[in-house]
Amino acid sequence: VGTLEKLSTTDPELLKKYSKVYFLNEHYVPISLSNIDEMFRSKRGVNFQFLSDASSHLEDLLNAAQDDGLSLQVLSAYRSFATQSILKSTYSFTYGIGTANKFSADQGYSEHQLGTALDFTTLALSGKLEGFDKTPEYEWLQNNAYQFGFILSYPTGNTYYKFEPWHWRYVGVKLATRLHDDNMNFYDMDQRVIDGYLVNIFD
């Protein structure tokens, strides 16, 4: 009964494969969003909201990184359907649609709309994304993010977008730990297996 109750109150979209697979329409909005602490916001960033049910996990991650002497900052978190549409149009105009498609999702296919994905940067990078994979913050995330329920969505060799070392998604500690231990990419796991972790996503 407890399991059924948890599933009935948990958004079933949270563990779906977006990024050219599943689609979120323009009416989808996370159940509740919380503001990210200002001390962890990049001054060059925007969109500093994160899914409320997962916000404590993000806070724990950011505080742990800070305790280890790192300057991990959030550049962008929740983005609505409309915001993603504007962003993609800007990228397409600037870089051309072909290039833009390699690093930016169309509206409705972005993990950011779930409220559980975010882009990280560091104080040393002054809010930039390029070069993040060369930072100690990225190395720290690779070794520790799973303990807080976060995974790297687009690692090297993925078939969706170019390598994005800054883009991380909350999927719950149990699923993130399995993916880490098995050295597996979220998008390579069968969706039916992923769905089995939904009930424990906020544990």
PDB file of C-alpha atoms in Angstrom:
ATOM      1  CA  VAL A   1       0.000   0.000   0.000  1.00  0.00           C
ATOM      2  CA  GLY A   2       2.827   2.384   0.866  1.00  0.00           C
ATOM      3  CA  THR A   3       4.458   1.781  -2.511  1.00  0.00           C
ATOM      4  CA  LEU A   4       1.222   2.443  -4.379  1.00  0.00           C
ATOM      5  CA  GLU A   5       0.650   5.634  -2.416  1.00  0.00           C
ATOM      6  CA  LYS A   6       4.147   6.883  -3.218  1.00  0.00           C
ATOM      7  CA  LEU A   7       3.712   6.119  -6.907  1.00  0.00           C
ATOM      8  CA  SER A   8       0.311   7.819  -7.009  1.00  0.00           C
ATOM      9  CA  THR A   9       1.846  11.063  -5.735  1.00  0.00           C
ATOM     10  CA  THR A  10       5.084  10.952  -7.758  1.00  0.00           C
ATOM     11  CA  ASP A  11       5.249  12.611 -11.163  1.00  0.00           C
ATOM     12  CA  PRO A  12       5.669   9.729 -13.671  1.00  0.00           C
ATOM     13  CA  GLU A  13       7.537  12.016 -16.079  1.00  0.00           C
ATOM     14  CA  LEU A  14      10.566  12.440 -13.801  1.00  0.00           C
ATOM     15  CA  LEU A  15      12.446   9.374 -15.030  1.00  0.00           C
ATOM     16  CA  LYS A  16      11.460   9.377 -18.686  1.00  0.00           C
ATOM     17  CA  LYS A  17      14.003   9.662 -21.486  1.00  0.00           C
ATOM     18  CA  TYR A  18      13.553  13.078 -23.034  1.00  0.00           C
ATOM     19  CA  SER A  19      16.122  14.544 -25.417  1.00  0.00           C
ATOM     20  CA  LYS A  20      14.528  13.319 -28.665  1.00  0.00           C
ATOM     21  CA  VAL A  21      12.600  10.396 -27.103  1.00  0.00           C
ATOM     22  CA  TYR A  22       9.689  11.493 -24.869  1.00  0.00           C
ATOM     23  CA  PHE A  23       7.938  14.831 -25.188  1.00  0.00           C
ATOM     24  CA  LEU A  24       6.713  17.359 -22.614  1.00  0.00           C
ATOM     25  CA  ASN A  25       3.990  19.655 -23.911  1.00  0.00           C
ATOM     26  CA  GLU A  26       3.731  23.388 -23.312  1.00  0.00           C
ATOM     27  CA  HIS A  27       1.401  22.856 -20.341  1.00  0.00           C
ATOM     28  CA  TYR A  28       3.806  20.706 -18.324  1.00  0.00           C
ATOM     29  CA  VAL A  29       5.096  22.466 -15.213  1.00  0.00           C
ATOM     30  CA  PRO A  30       6.745  20.777 -12.196  1.00  0.00           C
ATOM     31  CA  ILE A  31       4.426  20.288  -9.209  1.00  0.00           C
ATOM     32  CA  SER A  32       6.488  22.636  -7.033  1.00  0.00           C
ATOM     33  CA  LEU A  33       9.704  24.584  -7.533  1.00  0.00           C
ATOM     34  CA  SER A  34      12.068  26.052  -4.958  1.00  0.00           C
ATOM     35  CA  ASN A  35      14.643  28.797  -5.336  1.00  0.00           C
ATOM     36  CA  ILE A  36      18.299  27.769  -5.295  1.00  0.00           C
ATOM     37  CA  ASP A  37      20.354  29.484  -2.583  1.00  0.00           C
ATOM     38  CA  GLU A  38      21.854  32.720  -3.918  1.00  0.00           C
ATOM     39  CA  MET A  39      25.328  31.765  -2.713  1.00  0.00           C
ATOM     40  CA  PHE A  40      25.385  28.955  -5.295  1.00  0.00           C
ATOM     41  CA  ARG A  41      24.074  30.986  -8.245  1.00  0.00           C
ATOM     42  CA  SER A  42      26.382  32.133 -11.004  1.00  0.00           C
ATOM     43  CA  LYS A  43      26.105  35.868 -11.620  1.00  0.00           C
ATOM     44  CA  ARG A  44      25.985  35.150 -15.341  1.00  0.00           C
ATOM     45  CA  GLY A  45      23.129  32.686 -15.000  1.00  0.00           C
ATOM     46  CA  VAL A  46      19.333  32.706 -15.070  1.00  0.00           C
ATOM     47  CA  ASN A  47      16.528  30.305 -14.124  1.00  0.00           C
ATOM     48  CA  PHE A  48      17.454  29.410 -10.550  1.00  0.00           C
ATOM     49  CA  GLN A  49      14.601  27.117  -9.578  1.00  0.00           C
ATOM     50  CA  PHE A  50      14.707  23.376  -8.879  1.00  0.00           C
ATOM     51  CA  LEU A  51      12.074  20.736  -8.138  1.00  0.00           C
ATOM     52  CA  SER A  52      11.104  21.164  -4.480  1.00  0.00           C
ATOM     53  CA  ASP A  53      11.036  17.447  -3.658  1.00  0.00           C
ATOM     54  CA  ALA A  54      14.637  17.101  -4.862  1.00  0.00           C
ATOM     55  CA  SER A  55      15.974  20.458  -3.654  1.00  0.00           C
ATOM     56  CA  SER A  56      17.430  19.057  -0.420  1.00  0.00           C
ATOM     57  CA  HIS A  57      19.554  16.649  -2.469  1.00  0.00           C
ATOM     58  CA  LEU A  58      20.879  19.538  -4.550  1.00  0.00           C
ATOM     59  CA  GLU A  59      21.617  21.564  -1.426  1.00  0.00           C
ATOM     60  CA  ASP A  60      23.499  18.628   0.088  1.00  0.00           C
ATOM     61  CA  LEU A  61      25.568  18.241  -3.085  1.00  0.00           C
ATOM     62  CA  LEU A  62      26.445  21.929  -3.276  1.00  0.00           C
ATOM     63  CA  ASN A  63      27.322  22.124   0.411  1.00  0.00           C
ATOM     64  CA  ALA A  64      29.475  18.994   0.198  1.00  0.00           C
ATOM     65  CA  ALA A  65      31.391  20.420  -2.770  1.00  0.00           C
ATOM     66  CA  GLN A  66      31.901  23.672  -0.888  1.00  0.00           C
ATOM     67  CA  ASP A  67      33.137  21.759   2.172  1.00  0.00           C
ATOM     68  CA  ASP A  68      35.728  20.154  -0.095  1.00  0.00           C
ATOM     69  CA  GLY A  69      36.982  23.587  -1.112  1.00  0.00           C
ATOM     70  CA  LEU A  70      35.267  23.797  -4.495  1.00  0.00           C
ATOM     71  CA  SER A  71      33.306  26.645  -6.084  1.00  0.00           C
ATOM     72  CA  LEU A  72      30.509  24.786  -7.862  1.00  0.00           C
ATOM     73  CA  GLN A  73      27.816  27.169  -9.132  1.00  0.00           C
ATOM     74  CA  VAL A  74      24.488  26.784 -10.902  1.00  0.00           C
ATOM     75  CA  LEU A  75      24.231  28.553 -14.240  1.00  0.00           C
ATOM     76  CA  SER A  76      20.748  27.401 -15.247  1.00  0.00           C
ATOM     77  CA  ALA A  77      18.135  25.048 -13.767  1.00  0.00           C
ATOM     78  CA  TYR A  78      14.390  24.877 -14.535  1.00  0.00           C
ATOM     79  CA  ARG A  79      13.394  26.197 -17.950  1.00  0.00           C
ATOM     80  CA  SER A  80       9.818  26.327 -19.119  1.00  0.00           C
ATOM     81  CA  PHE A  81       8.622  25.203 -22.563  1.00  0.00           C
ATOM     82  CA  ALA A  82       8.493  28.837 -23.699  1.00  0.00           C
ATOM     83  CA  THR A  83      11.945  29.656 -22.314  1.00  0.00           C
ATOM     84  CA  GLN A  84      13.460  26.642 -24.081  1.00  0.00           C
ATOM     85  CA  SER A  85      11.741  27.662 -27.318  1.00  0.00           C
ATOM     86  CA  ILE A  86      13.286  31.132 -27.174  1.00  0.00           C
ATOM     87  CA  LEU A  87      16.699  29.714 -26.277  1.00  0.00           C
ATOM     88  CA  LYS A  88      16.655  27.196 -29.142  1.00  0.00           C
ATOM     89  CA  SER A  89      15.583  29.881 -31.615  1.00  0.00           C
ATOM     90  CA  THR A  90      18.458  32.086 -30.473  1.00  0.00           C
ATOM     91  CA  TYR A  91      20.985  29.250 -30.845  1.00  0.00           C
ATOM     92  CA  SER A  92      19.598  28.303 -34.276  1.00  0.00           C
ATOM     93  CA  PHE A  93      19.891  31.880 -35.496  1.00  0.00           C
ATOM     94  CA  THR A  94      23.406  32.276 -34.109  1.00  0.00           C
ATOM     95  CA  TYR A  95      24.942  28.911 -35.024  1.00  0.00           C
ATOM     96  CA  GLY A  96      22.597  27.464 -37.652  1.00  0.00           C
ATOM     97  CA  ILE A  97      19.980  24.778 -36.995  1.00  0.00           C
ATOM     98  CA  GLY A  98      22.358  21.890 -37.716  1.00  0.00           C
ATOM     99  CA  THR A  99      24.903  22.985 -35.147  1.00  0.00           C
ATOM    100  CA  ALA A 100      22.271  24.030 -32.619  1.00  0.00           C
ATOM    101  CA  ASN A 101      20.700  20.560 -32.768  1.00  0.00           C
ATOM    102  CA  LYS A 102      23.962  19.047 -31.571  1.00  0.00           C
ATOM    103  CA  PHE A 103      23.868  20.801 -28.223  1.00  0.00           C
ATOM    104  CA  SER A 104      20.392  22.221 -27.624  1.00  0.00           C
ATOM    105  CA  ALA A 105      17.060  20.409 -27.270  1.00  0.00           C
ATOM    106  CA  ASP A 106      13.877  21.556 -28.931  1.00  0.00           C
ATOM    107  CA  GLN A 107      11.161  22.790 -26.597  1.00  0.00           C
ATOM    108  CA  GLY A 108       9.388  19.833 -25.037  1.00  0.00           C
ATOM    109  CA  TYR A 109      12.470  17.625 -25.256  1.00  0.00           C
ATOM    110  CA  SER A 110      14.639  19.392 -22.713  1.00  0.00           C
ATOM    111  CA  GLU A 111      15.390  17.797 -19.343  1.00  0.00           C
ATOM    112  CA  HIS A 112      15.410  21.312 -17.889  1.00  0.00           C
ATOM    113  CA  GLN A 113      11.608  21.502 -18.192  1.00  0.00           C
ATOM    114  CA  LEU A 114      11.335  18.726 -15.580  1.00  0.00           C
ATOM    115  CA  GLY A 115      12.922  20.964 -12.957  1.00  0.00           C
ATOM    116  CA  THR A 116      15.461  18.232 -12.120  1.00  0.00           C
ATOM    117  CA  ALA A 117      18.265  19.153 -14.531  1.00  0.00           C
ATOM    118  CA  LEU A 118      20.790  21.925 -14.249  1.00  0.00           C
ATOM    119  CA  ASP A 119      23.956  23.308 -15.798  1.00  0.00           C
ATOM    120  CA  PHE A 120      26.962  23.834 -13.547  1.00  0.00           C
ATOM    121  CA  THR A 121      29.858  26.219 -13.848  1.00  0.00           C
ATOM    122  CA  THR A 122      32.553  27.436 -11.463  1.00  0.00           C
ATOM    123  CA  LEU A 123      33.720  30.715 -10.038  1.00  0.00           C
ATOM    124  CA  ALA A 124      37.043  30.302 -11.839  1.00  0.00           C
ATOM    125  CA  LEU A 125      35.255  29.963 -15.208  1.00  0.00           C
ATOM    126  CA  SER A 126      33.327  33.189 -14.556  1.00  0.00           C
ATOM    127  CA  GLY A 127      30.054  31.527 -15.425  1.00  0.00           C
ATOM    128  CA  LYS A 128      31.203  29.943 -18.695  1.00  0.00           C
ATOM    129  CA  LEU A 129      30.550  26.331 -19.703  1.00  0.00           C
ATOM    130  CA  GLU A 130      33.497  25.640 -21.954  1.00  0.00           C
ATOM    131  CA  GLY A 131      36.360  24.120 -20.042  1.00  0.00           C
ATOM    132  CA  PHE A 132      34.191  22.745 -17.262  1.00  0.00           C
ATOM    133  CA  ASP A 133      35.489  19.227 -17.923  1.00  0.00           C
ATOM    134  CA  LYS A 134      39.005  20.413 -17.022  1.00  0.00           C
ATOM    135  CA  THR A 135      37.991  21.670 -13.580  1.00  0.00           C
ATOM    136  CA  PRO A 136      38.322  19.947 -10.191  1.00  0.00           C
ATOM    137  CA  GLU A 137      34.578  20.563  -9.761  1.00  0.00           C
ATOM    138  CA  TYR A 138      33.827  18.280 -12.714  1.00  0.00           C
ATOM    139  CA  GLU A 139      36.150  15.604 -11.363  1.00  0.00           C
ATOM    140  CA  TRP A 140      34.419  15.893  -7.995  1.00  0.00           C
ATOM    141  CA  LEU A 141      30.994  15.480  -9.599  1.00  0.00           C
ATOM    142  CA  GLN A 142      32.132  12.382 -11.445  1.00  0.00           C
ATOM    143  CA  ASN A 143      33.247  10.816  -8.186  1.00  0.00           C
ATOM    144  CA  ASN A 144      30.502  12.056  -5.880  1.00  0.00           C
ATOM    145  CA  ALA A 145      27.349  13.269  -7.658  1.00  0.00           C
ATOM    146  CA  TYR A 146      25.700   9.835  -7.664  1.00  0.00           C
ATOM    147  CA  GLN A 147      25.707   9.818  -3.852  1.00  0.00           C
ATOM    148  CA  PHE A 148      23.257  12.736  -4.010  1.00  0.00           C
ATOM    149  CA  GLY A 149      21.166  11.270  -6.842  1.00  0.00           C
ATOM    150  CA  PHE A 150      22.686  13.108  -9.816  1.00  0.00           C
ATOM    151  CA  ILE A 151      23.941  11.740 -13.129  1.00  0.00           C
ATOM    152  CA  LEU A 152      25.724  13.178 -16.156  1.00  0.00           C
ATOM    153  CA  SER A 153      23.096  13.166 -18.905  1.00  0.00           C
ATOM    154  CA  TYR A 154      25.340  13.445 -21.956  1.00  0.00           C
ATOM    155  CA  PRO A 155      28.747  11.818 -21.428  1.00  0.00           C
ATOM    156  CA  THR A 156      31.297  11.277 -24.165  1.00  0.00           C
ATOM    157  CA  GLY A 157      30.053   8.971 -26.895  1.00  0.00           C
ATOM    158  CA  ASN A 158      26.330   9.517 -26.264  1.00  0.00           C
ATOM    159  CA  THR A 159      24.077   9.534 -29.323  1.00  0.00           C
ATOM    160  CA  TYR A 160      21.871  12.493 -28.350  1.00  0.00           C
ATOM    161  CA  TYR A 161      24.024  15.591 -28.006  1.00  0.00           C
ATOM    162  CA  LYS A 162      27.653  16.533 -27.838  1.00  0.00           C
ATOM    163  CA  PHE A 163      29.505  15.843 -24.601  1.00  0.00           C
ATOM    164  CA  GLU A 164      28.072  18.198 -21.961  1.00  0.00           C
ATOM    165  CA  PRO A 165      30.139  17.869 -18.760  1.00  0.00           C
ATOM    166  CA  TRP A 166      28.149  20.690 -17.123  1.00  0.00           C
ATOM    167  CA  HIS A 167      24.664  19.158 -17.559  1.00  0.00           C
ATOM    168  CA  TRP A 168      23.509  16.976 -14.649  1.00  0.00           C
ATOM    169  CA  ARG A 169      20.115  15.490 -13.834  1.00  0.00           C
ATOM    170  CA  TYR A 170      18.585  14.299 -10.584  1.00  0.00           C
ATOM    171  CA  VAL A 171      17.248  10.722 -10.867  1.00  0.00           C
ATOM    172  CA  GLY A 172      17.389   9.583  -7.234  1.00  0.00           C
ATOM    173  CA  VAL A 173      20.214   8.048  -5.218  1.00  0.00           C
ATOM    174  CA  LYS A 174      19.363   4.400  -5.929  1.00  0.00           C
ATOM    175  CA  LEU A 175      19.263   4.746  -9.709  1.00  0.00           C
ATOM    176  CA  ALA A 176      22.242   7.100  -9.833  1.00  0.00           C
ATOM    177  CA  THR A 177      24.272   4.656  -7.735  1.00  0.00           C
ATOM    178  CA  ARG A 178      23.429   1.728  -9.988  1.00  0.00           C
ATOM    179  CA  LEU A 179      24.361   3.700 -13.108  1.00  0.00           C
ATOM    180  CA  HIS A 180      27.634   4.749 -11.461  1.00  0.00           C
ATOM    181  CA  ASP A 181      28.521   1.254 -10.234  1.00  0.00           C
ATOM    182  CA  ASP A 182      27.702  -0.339 -13.596  1.00  0.00           C
ATOM    183  CA  ASN A 183      29.437   2.468 -15.529  1.00  0.00           C
ATOM    184  CA  MET A 184      26.258   2.907 -17.548  1.00  0.00           C
ATOM    185  CA  ASN A 185      24.545   5.851 -19.233  1.00  0.00           C
ATOM    186  CA  PHE A 186      20.940   6.656 -18.257  1.00  0.00           C
ATOM    187  CA  TYR A 187      19.868   6.791 -21.905  1.00  0.00           C
ATOM    188  CA  ASP A 188      21.281   3.325 -22.582  1.00  0.00           C
ATOM    189  CA  MET A 189      19.198   1.691 -19.830  1.00  0.00           C
ATOM    190  CA  ASP A 190      15.847   0.128 -20.704  1.00  0.00           C
ATOM    191  CA  GLN A 191      12.985   2.459 -19.807  1.00  0.00           C
ATOM    192  CA  ARG A 192      11.118  -0.341 -18.033  1.00  0.00           C
ATOM    193  CA  VAL A 193      14.086  -0.844 -15.709  1.00  0.00           C
ATOM    194  CA  ILE A 194      14.351   2.894 -15.080  1.00  0.00           C
ATOM    195  CA  ASP A 195      10.648   3.122 -14.224  1.00  0.00           C
ATOM    196  CA  GLY A 196      11.199   0.643 -11.393  1.00  0.00           C
ATOM    197  CA  TYR A 197      13.209   3.300  -9.542  1.00  0.00           C
ATOM    198  CA  LEU A 198      10.477   5.934  -9.596  1.00  0.00           C
ATOM    199  CA  VAL A 199       9.037   4.900  -6.244  1.00  0.00           C
ATOM    200  CA  ASN A 200      12.390   5.586  -4.537  1.00  0.00           C
ATOM    201  CA  ILE A 201      13.379   8.725  -6.423  1.00  0.00           C
ATOM    202  CA  PHE A 202      13.212  11.050  -3.379  1.00  0.00           C
ATOM    203  CA  ASP A 203      14.523   8.590  -0.757  1.00  0.00           C
TER     204      ASP A 203
END
